[in-house]
Short mmCIF file of C-alpha atoms in Angstrom, two decimals:
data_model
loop_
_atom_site.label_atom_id
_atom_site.label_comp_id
_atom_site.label_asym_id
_atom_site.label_seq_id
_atom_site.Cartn_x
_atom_site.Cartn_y
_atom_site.Cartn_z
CA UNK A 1 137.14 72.89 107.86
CA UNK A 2 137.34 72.69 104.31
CA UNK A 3 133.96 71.77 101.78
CA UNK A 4 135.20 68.50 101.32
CA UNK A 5 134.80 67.75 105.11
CA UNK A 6 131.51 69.71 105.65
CA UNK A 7 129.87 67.43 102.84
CA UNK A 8 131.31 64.07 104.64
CA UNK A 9 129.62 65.19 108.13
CA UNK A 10 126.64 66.06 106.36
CA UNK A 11 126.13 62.83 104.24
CA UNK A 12 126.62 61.06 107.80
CA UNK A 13 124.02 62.96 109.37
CA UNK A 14 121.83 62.13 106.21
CA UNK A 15 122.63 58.52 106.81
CA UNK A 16 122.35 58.17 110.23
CA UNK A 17 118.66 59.56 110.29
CA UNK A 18 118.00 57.83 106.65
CA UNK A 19 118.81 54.66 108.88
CA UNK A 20 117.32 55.07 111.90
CA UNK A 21 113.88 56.10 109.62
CA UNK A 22 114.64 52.80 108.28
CA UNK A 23 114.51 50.84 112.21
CA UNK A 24 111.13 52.94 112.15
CA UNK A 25 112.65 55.35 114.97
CA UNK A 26 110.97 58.80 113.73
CA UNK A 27 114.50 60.44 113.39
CA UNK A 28 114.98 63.56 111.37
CA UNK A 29 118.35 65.89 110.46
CA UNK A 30 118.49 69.31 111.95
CA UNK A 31 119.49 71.00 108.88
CA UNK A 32 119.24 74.55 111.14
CA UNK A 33 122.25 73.78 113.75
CA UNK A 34 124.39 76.23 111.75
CA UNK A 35 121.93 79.17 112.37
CA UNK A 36 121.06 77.99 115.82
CA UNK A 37 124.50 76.94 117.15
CA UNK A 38 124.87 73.18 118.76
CA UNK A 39 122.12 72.04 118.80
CA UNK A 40 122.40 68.43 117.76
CA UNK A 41 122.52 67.10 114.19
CA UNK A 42 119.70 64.76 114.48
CA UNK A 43 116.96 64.50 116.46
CA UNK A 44 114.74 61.62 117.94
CA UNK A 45 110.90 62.11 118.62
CA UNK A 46 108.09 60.24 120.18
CA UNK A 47 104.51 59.97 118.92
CA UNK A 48 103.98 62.68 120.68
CA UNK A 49 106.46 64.86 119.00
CA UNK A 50 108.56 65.52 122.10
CA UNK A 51 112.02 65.28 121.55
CA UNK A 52 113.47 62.25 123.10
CA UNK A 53 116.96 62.15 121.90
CA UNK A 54 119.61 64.28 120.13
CA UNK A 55 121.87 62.71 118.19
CA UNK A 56 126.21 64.32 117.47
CA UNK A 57 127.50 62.36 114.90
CA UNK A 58 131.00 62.24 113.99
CA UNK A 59 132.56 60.41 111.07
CA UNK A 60 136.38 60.89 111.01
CA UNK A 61 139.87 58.73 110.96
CA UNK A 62 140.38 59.13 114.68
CA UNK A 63 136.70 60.47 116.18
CA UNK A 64 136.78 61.33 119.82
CA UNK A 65 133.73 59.80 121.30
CA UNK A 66 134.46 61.72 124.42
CA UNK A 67 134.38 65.15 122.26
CA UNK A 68 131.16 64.04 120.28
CA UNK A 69 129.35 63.38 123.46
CA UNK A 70 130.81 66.70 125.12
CA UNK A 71 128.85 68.35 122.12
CA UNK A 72 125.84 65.80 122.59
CA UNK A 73 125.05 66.82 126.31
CA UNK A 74 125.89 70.70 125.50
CA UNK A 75 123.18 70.33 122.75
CA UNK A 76 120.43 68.57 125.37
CA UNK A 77 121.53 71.26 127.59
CA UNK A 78 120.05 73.81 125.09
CA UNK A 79 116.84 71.76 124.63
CA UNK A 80 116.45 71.41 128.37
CA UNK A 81 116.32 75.38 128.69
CA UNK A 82 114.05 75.14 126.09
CA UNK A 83 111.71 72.79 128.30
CA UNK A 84 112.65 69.38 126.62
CA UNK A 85 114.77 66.77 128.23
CA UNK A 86 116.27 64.83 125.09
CA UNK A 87 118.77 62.29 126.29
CA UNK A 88 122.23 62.79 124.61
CA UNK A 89 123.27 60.56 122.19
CA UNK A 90 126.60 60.44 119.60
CA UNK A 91 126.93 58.45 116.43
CA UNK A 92 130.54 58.20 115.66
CA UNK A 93 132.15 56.11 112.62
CA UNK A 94 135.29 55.40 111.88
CA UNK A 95 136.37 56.09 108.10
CA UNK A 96 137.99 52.23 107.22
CA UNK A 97 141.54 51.55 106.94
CA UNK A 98 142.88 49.65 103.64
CA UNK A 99 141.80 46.00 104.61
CA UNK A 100 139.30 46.80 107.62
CA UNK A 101 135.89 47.31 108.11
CA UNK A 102 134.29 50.65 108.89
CA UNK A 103 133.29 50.97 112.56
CA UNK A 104 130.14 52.67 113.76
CA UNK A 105 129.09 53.14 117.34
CA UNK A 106 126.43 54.99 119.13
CA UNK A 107 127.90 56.08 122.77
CA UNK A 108 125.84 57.18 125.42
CA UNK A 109 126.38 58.14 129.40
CA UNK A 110 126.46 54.57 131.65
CA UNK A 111 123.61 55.67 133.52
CA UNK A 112 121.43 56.88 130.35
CA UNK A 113 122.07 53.04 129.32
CA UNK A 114 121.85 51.52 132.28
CA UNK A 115 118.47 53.67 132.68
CA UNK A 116 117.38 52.44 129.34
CA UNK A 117 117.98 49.14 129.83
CA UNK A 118 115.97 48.83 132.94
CA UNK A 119 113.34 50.77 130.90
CA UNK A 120 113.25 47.84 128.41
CA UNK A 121 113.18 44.92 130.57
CA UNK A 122 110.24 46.45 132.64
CA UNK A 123 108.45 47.43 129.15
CA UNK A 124 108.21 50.86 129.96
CA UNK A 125 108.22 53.09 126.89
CA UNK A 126 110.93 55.53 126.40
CA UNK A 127 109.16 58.89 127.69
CA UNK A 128 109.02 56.84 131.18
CA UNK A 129 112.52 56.33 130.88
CA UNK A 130 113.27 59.80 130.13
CA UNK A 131 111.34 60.72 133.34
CA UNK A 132 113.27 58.14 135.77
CA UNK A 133 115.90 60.28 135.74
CA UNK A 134 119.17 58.40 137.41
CA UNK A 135 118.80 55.42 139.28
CA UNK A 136 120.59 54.24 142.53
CA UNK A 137 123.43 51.99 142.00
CA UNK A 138 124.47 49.78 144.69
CA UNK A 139 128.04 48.91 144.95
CA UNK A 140 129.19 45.65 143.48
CA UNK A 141 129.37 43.03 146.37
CA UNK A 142 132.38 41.39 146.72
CA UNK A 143 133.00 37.68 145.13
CA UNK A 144 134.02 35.08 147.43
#
């Protein structure tokens, strides 16, 4: 990967915790992953300083989500060893086409957000959500 591409990542990272900062969501850039290996480029904490998320972002013409969030859970699977339980997160954008907008997503598993979701509507705060771990879905019943 050549500087040029290196710099772009790194200015996304930058921006992604710049604007998260910005939501107040106490979000900072892990500007050690390249000594440590994968282990997230930005990560989420509580007021408790526990870890709660760890952000892969990804800011390319064609970024795979399912390749950022490979990387994501690899990364959470580091933290987890290391006694935290971040949930894994990616920030993908898509660089704009001449005449289009740019596109920015954050991707998560279906559980995580189903899990956070039902988190929110019951006011619990995040750490609680973190410790529901996954949830019982029921099959959808059938429409008559």
């Amino acid at each position: 990967m050549g500087k040029s591409q290196r710099d772009k990542g790194h200015n996304w990272e930058r921006e992604v915790s710049r604007r998260m900062r910005e939501f107040g969501i106490d979000a900072k850039r892990n500007v050690t992953e390249t000594q440590t290996g994968n282990t997230g480029d930005v990560h989420v904490f509580n007021s408790n300083q526990e870890m709660i998320a760890c952000i892969q972002c990804k800011n390319m013409k064609s970024p795979s989500v399912w390749k950022a969030m490979e990387e994501a859970i690899e990364s959470c699977g580091i933290h987890k060893r290391l006694g935290e339980e971040p949930l894994p997160v990616s920030v993908v954008k898509r660089t704009a086409k001449p005449g289009k907008p740019v596109e920015e997503y954050a991707v998560m598993r279906f559980e995580d957000f189903c899990n956070l979701i039902v988190s929110y509507k019951f006011g619990e705060p995040i750490r609680r959500y973190m410790e529901m771990g996954h949830m019982e879905v029921s099959e959808p019943s059938e429409m008559n």
